[in-house]
GROMACS .gro file of C-alpha atoms in nm:
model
  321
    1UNK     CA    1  -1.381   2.246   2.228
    2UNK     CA    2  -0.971   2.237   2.220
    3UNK     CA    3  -0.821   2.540   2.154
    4UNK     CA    4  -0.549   2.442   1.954
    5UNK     CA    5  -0.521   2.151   1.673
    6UNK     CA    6  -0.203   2.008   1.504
    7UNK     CA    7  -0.177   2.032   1.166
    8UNK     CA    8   0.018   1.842   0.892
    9UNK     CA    9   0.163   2.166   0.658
   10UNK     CA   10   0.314   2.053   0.310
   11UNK     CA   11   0.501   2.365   0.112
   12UNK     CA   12   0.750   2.253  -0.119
   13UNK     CA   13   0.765   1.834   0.017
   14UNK     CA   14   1.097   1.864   0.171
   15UNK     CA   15   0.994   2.174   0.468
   16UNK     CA   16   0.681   1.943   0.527
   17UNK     CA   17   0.607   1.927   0.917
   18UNK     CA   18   0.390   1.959   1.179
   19UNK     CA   19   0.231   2.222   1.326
   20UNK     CA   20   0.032   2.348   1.636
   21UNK     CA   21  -0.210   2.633   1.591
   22UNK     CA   22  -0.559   2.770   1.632
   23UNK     CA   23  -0.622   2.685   1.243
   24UNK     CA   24  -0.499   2.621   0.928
   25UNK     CA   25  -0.414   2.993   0.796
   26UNK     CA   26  -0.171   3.018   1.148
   27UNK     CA   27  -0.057   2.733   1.022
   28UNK     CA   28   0.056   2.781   0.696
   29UNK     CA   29   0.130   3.113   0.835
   30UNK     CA   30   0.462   2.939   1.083
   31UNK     CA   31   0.586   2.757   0.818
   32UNK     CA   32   0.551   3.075   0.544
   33UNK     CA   33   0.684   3.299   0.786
   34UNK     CA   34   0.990   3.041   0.889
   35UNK     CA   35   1.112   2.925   0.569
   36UNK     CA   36   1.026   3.222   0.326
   37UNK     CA   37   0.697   3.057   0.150
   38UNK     CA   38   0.383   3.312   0.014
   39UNK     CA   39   0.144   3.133   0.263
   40UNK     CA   40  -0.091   3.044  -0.067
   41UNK     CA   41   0.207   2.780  -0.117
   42UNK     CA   42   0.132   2.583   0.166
   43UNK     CA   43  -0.118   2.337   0.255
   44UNK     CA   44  -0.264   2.252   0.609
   45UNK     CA   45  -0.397   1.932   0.684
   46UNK     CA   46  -0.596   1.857   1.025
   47UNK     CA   47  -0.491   1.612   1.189
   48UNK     CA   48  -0.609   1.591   1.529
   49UNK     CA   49  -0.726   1.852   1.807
   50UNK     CA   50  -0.487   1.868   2.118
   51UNK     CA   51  -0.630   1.829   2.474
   52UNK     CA   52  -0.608   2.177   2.670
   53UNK     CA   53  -0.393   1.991   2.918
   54UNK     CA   54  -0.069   2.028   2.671
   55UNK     CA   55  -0.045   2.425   2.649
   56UNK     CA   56   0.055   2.463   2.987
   57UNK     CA   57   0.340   2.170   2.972
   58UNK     CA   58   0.478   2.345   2.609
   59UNK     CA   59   0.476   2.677   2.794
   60UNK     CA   60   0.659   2.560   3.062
   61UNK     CA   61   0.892   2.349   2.849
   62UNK     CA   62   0.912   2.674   2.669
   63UNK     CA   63   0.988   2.886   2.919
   64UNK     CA   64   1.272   2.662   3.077
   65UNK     CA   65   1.422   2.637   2.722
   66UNK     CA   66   1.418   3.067   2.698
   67UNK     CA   67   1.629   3.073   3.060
   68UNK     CA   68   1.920   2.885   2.903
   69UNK     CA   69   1.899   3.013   2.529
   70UNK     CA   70   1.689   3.362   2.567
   71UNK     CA   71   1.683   3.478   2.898
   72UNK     CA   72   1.547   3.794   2.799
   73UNK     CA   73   1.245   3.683   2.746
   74UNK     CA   74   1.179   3.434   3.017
   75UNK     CA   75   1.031   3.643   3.289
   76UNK     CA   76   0.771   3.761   3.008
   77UNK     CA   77   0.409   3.686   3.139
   78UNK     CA   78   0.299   3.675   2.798
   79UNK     CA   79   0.551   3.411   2.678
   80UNK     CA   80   0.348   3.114   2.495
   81UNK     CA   81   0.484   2.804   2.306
   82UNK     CA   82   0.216   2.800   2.079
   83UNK     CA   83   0.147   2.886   1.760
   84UNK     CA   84   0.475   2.660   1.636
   85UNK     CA   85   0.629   2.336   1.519
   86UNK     CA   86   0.494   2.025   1.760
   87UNK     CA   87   0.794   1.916   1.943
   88UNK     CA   88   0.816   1.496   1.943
   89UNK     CA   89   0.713   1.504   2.302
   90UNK     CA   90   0.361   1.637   2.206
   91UNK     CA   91   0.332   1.374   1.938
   92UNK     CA   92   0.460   1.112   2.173
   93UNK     CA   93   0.182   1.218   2.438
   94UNK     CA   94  -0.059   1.216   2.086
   95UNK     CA   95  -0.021   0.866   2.013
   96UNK     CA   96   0.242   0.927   1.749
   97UNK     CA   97   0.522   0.641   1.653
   98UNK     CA   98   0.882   0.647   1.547
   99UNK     CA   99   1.087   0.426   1.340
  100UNK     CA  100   1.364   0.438   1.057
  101UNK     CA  101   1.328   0.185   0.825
  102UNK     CA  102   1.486   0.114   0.424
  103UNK     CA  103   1.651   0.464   0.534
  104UNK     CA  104   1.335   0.649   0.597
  105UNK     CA  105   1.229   0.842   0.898
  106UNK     CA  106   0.888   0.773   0.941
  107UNK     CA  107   0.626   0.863   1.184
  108UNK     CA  108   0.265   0.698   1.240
  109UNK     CA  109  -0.015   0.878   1.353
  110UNK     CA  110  -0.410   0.795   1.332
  111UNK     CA  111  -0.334   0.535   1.076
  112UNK     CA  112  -0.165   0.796   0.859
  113UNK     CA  113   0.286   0.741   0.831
  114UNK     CA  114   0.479   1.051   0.753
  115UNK     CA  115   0.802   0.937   0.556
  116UNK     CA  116   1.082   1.100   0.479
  117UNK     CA  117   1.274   0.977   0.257
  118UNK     CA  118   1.666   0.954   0.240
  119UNK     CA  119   1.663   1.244   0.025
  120UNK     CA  120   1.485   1.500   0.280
  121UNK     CA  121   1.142   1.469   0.057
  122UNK     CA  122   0.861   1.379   0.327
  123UNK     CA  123   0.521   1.156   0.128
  124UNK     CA  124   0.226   1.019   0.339
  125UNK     CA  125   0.033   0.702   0.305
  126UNK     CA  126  -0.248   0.564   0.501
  127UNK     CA  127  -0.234   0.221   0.664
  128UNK     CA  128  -0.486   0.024   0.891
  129UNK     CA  129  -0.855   0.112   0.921
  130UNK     CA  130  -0.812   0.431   0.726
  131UNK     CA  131  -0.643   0.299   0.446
  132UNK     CA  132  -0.932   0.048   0.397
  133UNK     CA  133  -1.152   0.296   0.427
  134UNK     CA  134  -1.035   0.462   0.170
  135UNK     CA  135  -1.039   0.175  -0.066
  136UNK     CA  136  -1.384   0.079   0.034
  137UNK     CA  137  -1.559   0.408   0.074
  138UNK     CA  138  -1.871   0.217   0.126
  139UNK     CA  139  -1.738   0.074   0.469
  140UNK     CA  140  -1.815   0.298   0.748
  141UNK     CA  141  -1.521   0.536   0.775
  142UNK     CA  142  -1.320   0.464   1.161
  143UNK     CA  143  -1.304   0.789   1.363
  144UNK     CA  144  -1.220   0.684   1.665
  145UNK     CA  145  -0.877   0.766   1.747
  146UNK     CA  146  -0.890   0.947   2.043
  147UNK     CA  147  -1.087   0.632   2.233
  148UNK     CA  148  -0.890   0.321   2.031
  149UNK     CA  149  -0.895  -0.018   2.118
  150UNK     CA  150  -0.600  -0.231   2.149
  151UNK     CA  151  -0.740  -0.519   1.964
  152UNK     CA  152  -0.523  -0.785   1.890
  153UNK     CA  153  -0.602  -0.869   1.518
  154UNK     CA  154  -0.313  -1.151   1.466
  155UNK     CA  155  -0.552  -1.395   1.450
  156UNK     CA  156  -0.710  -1.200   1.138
  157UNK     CA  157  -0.442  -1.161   0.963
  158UNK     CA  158  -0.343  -1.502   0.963
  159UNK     CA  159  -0.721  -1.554   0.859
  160UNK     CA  160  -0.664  -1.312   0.582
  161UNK     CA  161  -0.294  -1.416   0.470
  162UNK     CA  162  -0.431  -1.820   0.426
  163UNK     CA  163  -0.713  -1.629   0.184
  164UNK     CA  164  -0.426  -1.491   0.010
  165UNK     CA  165  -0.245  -1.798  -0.038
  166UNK     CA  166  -0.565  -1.972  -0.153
  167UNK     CA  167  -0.618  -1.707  -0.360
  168UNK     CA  168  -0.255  -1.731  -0.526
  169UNK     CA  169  -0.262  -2.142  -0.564
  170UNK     CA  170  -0.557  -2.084  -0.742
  171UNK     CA  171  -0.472  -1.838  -0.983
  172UNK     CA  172  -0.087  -1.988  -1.045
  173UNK     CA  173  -0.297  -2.320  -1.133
  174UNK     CA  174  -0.523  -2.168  -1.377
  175UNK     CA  175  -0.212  -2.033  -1.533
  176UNK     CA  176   0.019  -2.293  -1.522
  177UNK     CA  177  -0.264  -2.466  -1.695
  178UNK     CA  178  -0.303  -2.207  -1.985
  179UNK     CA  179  -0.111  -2.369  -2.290
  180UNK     CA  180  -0.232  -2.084  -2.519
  181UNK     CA  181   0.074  -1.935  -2.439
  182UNK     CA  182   0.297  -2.139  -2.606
  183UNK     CA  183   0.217  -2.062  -2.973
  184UNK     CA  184   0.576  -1.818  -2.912
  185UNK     CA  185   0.847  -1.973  -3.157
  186UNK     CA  186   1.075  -1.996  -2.831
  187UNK     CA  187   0.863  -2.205  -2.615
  188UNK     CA  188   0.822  -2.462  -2.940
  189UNK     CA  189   1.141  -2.533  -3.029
  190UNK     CA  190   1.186  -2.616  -2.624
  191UNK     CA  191   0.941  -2.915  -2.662
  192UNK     CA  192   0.897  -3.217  -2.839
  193UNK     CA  193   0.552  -3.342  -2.787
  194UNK     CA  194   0.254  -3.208  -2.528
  195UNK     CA  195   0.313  -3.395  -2.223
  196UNK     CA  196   0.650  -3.221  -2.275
  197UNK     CA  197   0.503  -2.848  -2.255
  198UNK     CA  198   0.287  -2.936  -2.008
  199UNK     CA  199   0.560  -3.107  -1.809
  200UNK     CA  200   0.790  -2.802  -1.831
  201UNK     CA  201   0.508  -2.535  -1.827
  202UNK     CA  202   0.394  -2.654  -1.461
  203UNK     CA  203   0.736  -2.684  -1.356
  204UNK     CA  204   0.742  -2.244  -1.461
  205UNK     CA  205   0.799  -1.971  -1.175
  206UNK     CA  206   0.494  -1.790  -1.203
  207UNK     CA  207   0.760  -1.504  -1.344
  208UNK     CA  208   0.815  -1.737  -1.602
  209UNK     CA  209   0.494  -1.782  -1.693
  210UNK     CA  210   0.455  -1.421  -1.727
  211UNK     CA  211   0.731  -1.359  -1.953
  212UNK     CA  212   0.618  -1.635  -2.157
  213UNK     CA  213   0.330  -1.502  -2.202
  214UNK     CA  214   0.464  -1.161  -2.307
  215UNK     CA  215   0.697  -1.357  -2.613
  216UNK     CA  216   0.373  -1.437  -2.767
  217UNK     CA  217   0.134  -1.181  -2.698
  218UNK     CA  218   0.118  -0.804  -2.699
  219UNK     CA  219  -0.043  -0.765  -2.374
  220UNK     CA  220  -0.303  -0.450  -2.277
  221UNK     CA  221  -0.060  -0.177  -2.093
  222UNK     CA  222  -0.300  -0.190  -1.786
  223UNK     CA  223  -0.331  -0.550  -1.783
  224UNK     CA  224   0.092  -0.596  -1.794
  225UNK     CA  225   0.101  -0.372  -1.461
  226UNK     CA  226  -0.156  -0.562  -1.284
  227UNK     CA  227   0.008  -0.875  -1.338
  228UNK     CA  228   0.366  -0.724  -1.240
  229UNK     CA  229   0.245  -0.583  -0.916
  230UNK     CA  230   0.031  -0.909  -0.829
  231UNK     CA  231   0.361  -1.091  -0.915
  232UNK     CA  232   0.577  -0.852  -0.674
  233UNK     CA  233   0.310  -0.872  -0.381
  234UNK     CA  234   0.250  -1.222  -0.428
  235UNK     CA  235   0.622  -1.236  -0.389
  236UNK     CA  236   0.609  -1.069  -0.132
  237UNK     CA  237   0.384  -1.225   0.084
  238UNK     CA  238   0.504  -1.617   0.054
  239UNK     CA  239   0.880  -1.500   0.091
  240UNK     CA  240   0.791  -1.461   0.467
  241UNK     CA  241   0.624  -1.114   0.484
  242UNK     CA  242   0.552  -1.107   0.860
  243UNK     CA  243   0.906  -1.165   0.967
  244UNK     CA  244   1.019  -0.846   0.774
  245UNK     CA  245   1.049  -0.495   0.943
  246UNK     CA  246   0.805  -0.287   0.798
  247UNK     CA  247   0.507  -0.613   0.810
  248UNK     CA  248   0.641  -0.767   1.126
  249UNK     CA  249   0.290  -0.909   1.256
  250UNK     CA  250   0.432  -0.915   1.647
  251UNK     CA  251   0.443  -0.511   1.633
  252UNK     CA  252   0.108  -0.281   1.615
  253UNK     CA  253   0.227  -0.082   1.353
  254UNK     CA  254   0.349  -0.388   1.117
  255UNK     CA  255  -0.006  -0.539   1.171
  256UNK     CA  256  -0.151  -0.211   1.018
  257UNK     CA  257   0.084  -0.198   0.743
  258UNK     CA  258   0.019  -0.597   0.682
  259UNK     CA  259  -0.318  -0.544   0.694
  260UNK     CA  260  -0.348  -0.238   0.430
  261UNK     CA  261  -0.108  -0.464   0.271
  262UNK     CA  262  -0.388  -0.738   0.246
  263UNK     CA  263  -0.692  -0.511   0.156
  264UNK     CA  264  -0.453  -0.445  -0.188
  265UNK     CA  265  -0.357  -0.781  -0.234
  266UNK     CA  266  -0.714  -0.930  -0.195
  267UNK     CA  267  -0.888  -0.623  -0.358
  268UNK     CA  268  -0.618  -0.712  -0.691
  269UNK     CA  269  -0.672  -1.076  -0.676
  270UNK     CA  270  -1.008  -1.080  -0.859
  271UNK     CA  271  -0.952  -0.892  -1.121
  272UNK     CA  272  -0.628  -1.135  -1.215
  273UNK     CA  273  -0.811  -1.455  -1.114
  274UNK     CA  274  -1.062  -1.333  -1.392
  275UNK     CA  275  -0.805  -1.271  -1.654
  276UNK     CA  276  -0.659  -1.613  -1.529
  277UNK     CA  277  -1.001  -1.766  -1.603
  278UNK     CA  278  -1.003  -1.679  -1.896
  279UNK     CA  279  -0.672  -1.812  -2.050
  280UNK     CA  280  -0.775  -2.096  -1.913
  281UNK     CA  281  -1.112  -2.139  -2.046
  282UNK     CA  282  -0.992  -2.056  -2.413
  283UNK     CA  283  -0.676  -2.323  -2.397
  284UNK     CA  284  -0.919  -2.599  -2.291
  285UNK     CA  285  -1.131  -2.456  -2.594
  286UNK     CA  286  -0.846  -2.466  -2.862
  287UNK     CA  287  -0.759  -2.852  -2.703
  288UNK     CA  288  -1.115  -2.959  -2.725
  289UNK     CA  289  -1.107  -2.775  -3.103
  290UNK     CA  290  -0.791  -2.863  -3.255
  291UNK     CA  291  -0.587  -3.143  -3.014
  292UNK     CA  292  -0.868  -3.436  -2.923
  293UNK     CA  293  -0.877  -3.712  -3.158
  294UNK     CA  294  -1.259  -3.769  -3.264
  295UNK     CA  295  -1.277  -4.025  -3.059
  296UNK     CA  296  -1.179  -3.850  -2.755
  297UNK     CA  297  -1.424  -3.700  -2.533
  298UNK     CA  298  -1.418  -3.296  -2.525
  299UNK     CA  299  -1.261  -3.179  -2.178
  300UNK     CA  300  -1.567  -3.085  -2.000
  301UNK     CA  301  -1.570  -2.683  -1.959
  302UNK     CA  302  -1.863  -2.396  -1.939
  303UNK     CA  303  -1.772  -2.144  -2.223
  304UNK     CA  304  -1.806  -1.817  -2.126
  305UNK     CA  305  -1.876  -1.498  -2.381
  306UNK     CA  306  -1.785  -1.287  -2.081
  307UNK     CA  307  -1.469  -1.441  -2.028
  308UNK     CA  308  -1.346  -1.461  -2.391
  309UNK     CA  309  -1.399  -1.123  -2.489
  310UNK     CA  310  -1.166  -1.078  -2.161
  311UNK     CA  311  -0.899  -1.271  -2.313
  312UNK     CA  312  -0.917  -1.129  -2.697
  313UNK     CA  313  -0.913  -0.747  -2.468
  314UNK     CA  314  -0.582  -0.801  -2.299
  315UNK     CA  315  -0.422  -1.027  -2.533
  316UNK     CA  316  -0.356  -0.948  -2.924
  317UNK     CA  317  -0.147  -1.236  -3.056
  318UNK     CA  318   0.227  -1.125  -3.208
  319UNK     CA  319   0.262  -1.197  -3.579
  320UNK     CA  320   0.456  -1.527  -3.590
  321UNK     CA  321   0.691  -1.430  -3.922
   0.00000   0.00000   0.00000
């Protein structure tokens, strides 16, 4: 069993760091005693344990660094590195990564990045196996850090960025095909007849669409932000997200932030397809109901109760006076 385990301590979220100590209260108990916290303020996360091996390197590392800047205590027998902050060598030798990026330091370890941002405020958030782990808690949770593969998982996420697209192209179309939403006073006076509307409503952004949508109905609060950040990462992804810094798919880290990416984007996609459904299904109802001639044949369509209670939830319709 190691003797000593780095910890992640958070205090006040801008004196955030790691640590190396025995357990948590030693800790809590460097950063208290360095930067004038009650130790009950802090918090010590585990993180890893750290192979015997490195306590005799940070000694000596220590010990070469007290001849220059303490050489009174140099020759001391008893002179040990550890309990203390984990110098970026140790993380290095730990598996940890480095990068600045949008003006944030950031470092990646076990699937976890530690981010601080321009500010000096550190946050954490999980990418990779861990972060769909923890969005799919009935997955079997990935432990197995110390003994990773290097798996090249390009391949996959290609695989999983064509679902996405699929997954977009079908939800823009049922959309784009949702007339309901022009009962708004300003999309009427824009068109003369229907083959106008739908002309022009097809040829929407799907940011258009949205905001048409909002200038006749009130829409449910939750329901607004899951459509704005589907919009954003949809965005997102067919603006060329793998040739961007932070999702650059040739890097190891990008693929695990493109792939937590992903999980979100897919995971989000069927609750909005749903909602999509559903305008759709009720604007083929009201043409079937109120814009076919009699002698027209109804636009063939499977009502669903489900999917109309759906709509009438997240839309109310705005008083038109």
């Amino acid at each position: 069993m190691a003797k000593w385990k780095l910890y992640w301590v958070e205090s006040d979220g801008y004196e955030d760091c790691f640590v190396v100590a025995k357990n948590s209260r030693s800790a809590r108990s460097v950063e208290a005693n360095m930067n004038g916290f009650d130790i009950s303020d802090a918090t010590a996360i585990r993180v890893m344990d750290i192979p015997d091996i490195f306590e005799e390197k940070a000694d000596k590392k220590f010990r070469d660094w007290s001849k220059i800047h303490a050489p009174q205590q140099a020759n001391n027998p008893d002179l040990h590195e550890w309990p203390w902050y984990a110098d970026k060598w140790l993380l290095e030798e730990l598996g940890a990564q480095f990068r600045v990026i949008d003006n944030e330091e950031q470092i990646l370890l076990r699937d976890i990045v530690y981010a601080k941002k321009p500010t000096g405020e550190w946050y954490t958030y999980s990418i990779g196996a861990r972060a769909i782990y923890e969005r799919n808690k009935d997955l079997p949770q990935y432990d197995n850090y110390d003994n990773e593969p290097r798996i090249d998982i390009s391949k996959q996420l290609y695989t999983a960025m064509g679902l996405a697209l699929t997954q977009c192209h079908e939800i823009e179309f049922l959309f784009s095909n949702s007339f309901v939403f022009a009962v708004s006073e300003k999309q009427k006076k824009k068109y003369k007849t229907f083959n106008d509307f739908f002309k022009g409503w097809e040829k929407k952004t799907l940011g258009g669409l949205f905001s048409a949508m909002q200038e006749a109905f009130d829409i449910d609060p939750e329901v607004k932000m899951a459509l704005d950040l589907f919009l954003d990462m949809r965005n997102t992804l067919v603006h060329g997200i793998t040739t961007t810094e932070r999702y650059d798919i040739n890097t190891d880290w990008g693929q695990k932030e493109l792939l937590a990416f992903l999980d979100l984007f897919l995971s989000l996609c069927d609750p909005i397809k749903d909602i999509a459904t559903s305008c759709f299904e009720v604007s083929i109802e009201i043409a079937n109901t109120y814009l076919l001639k009699e002698s027209d044949e109804n636009i063939p369509i499977k009502s669903s109760n489900e999917l109309l209670s759906l709509f009438i939830n997240c839309f109310k319709l705005k008083s038109m006076n």
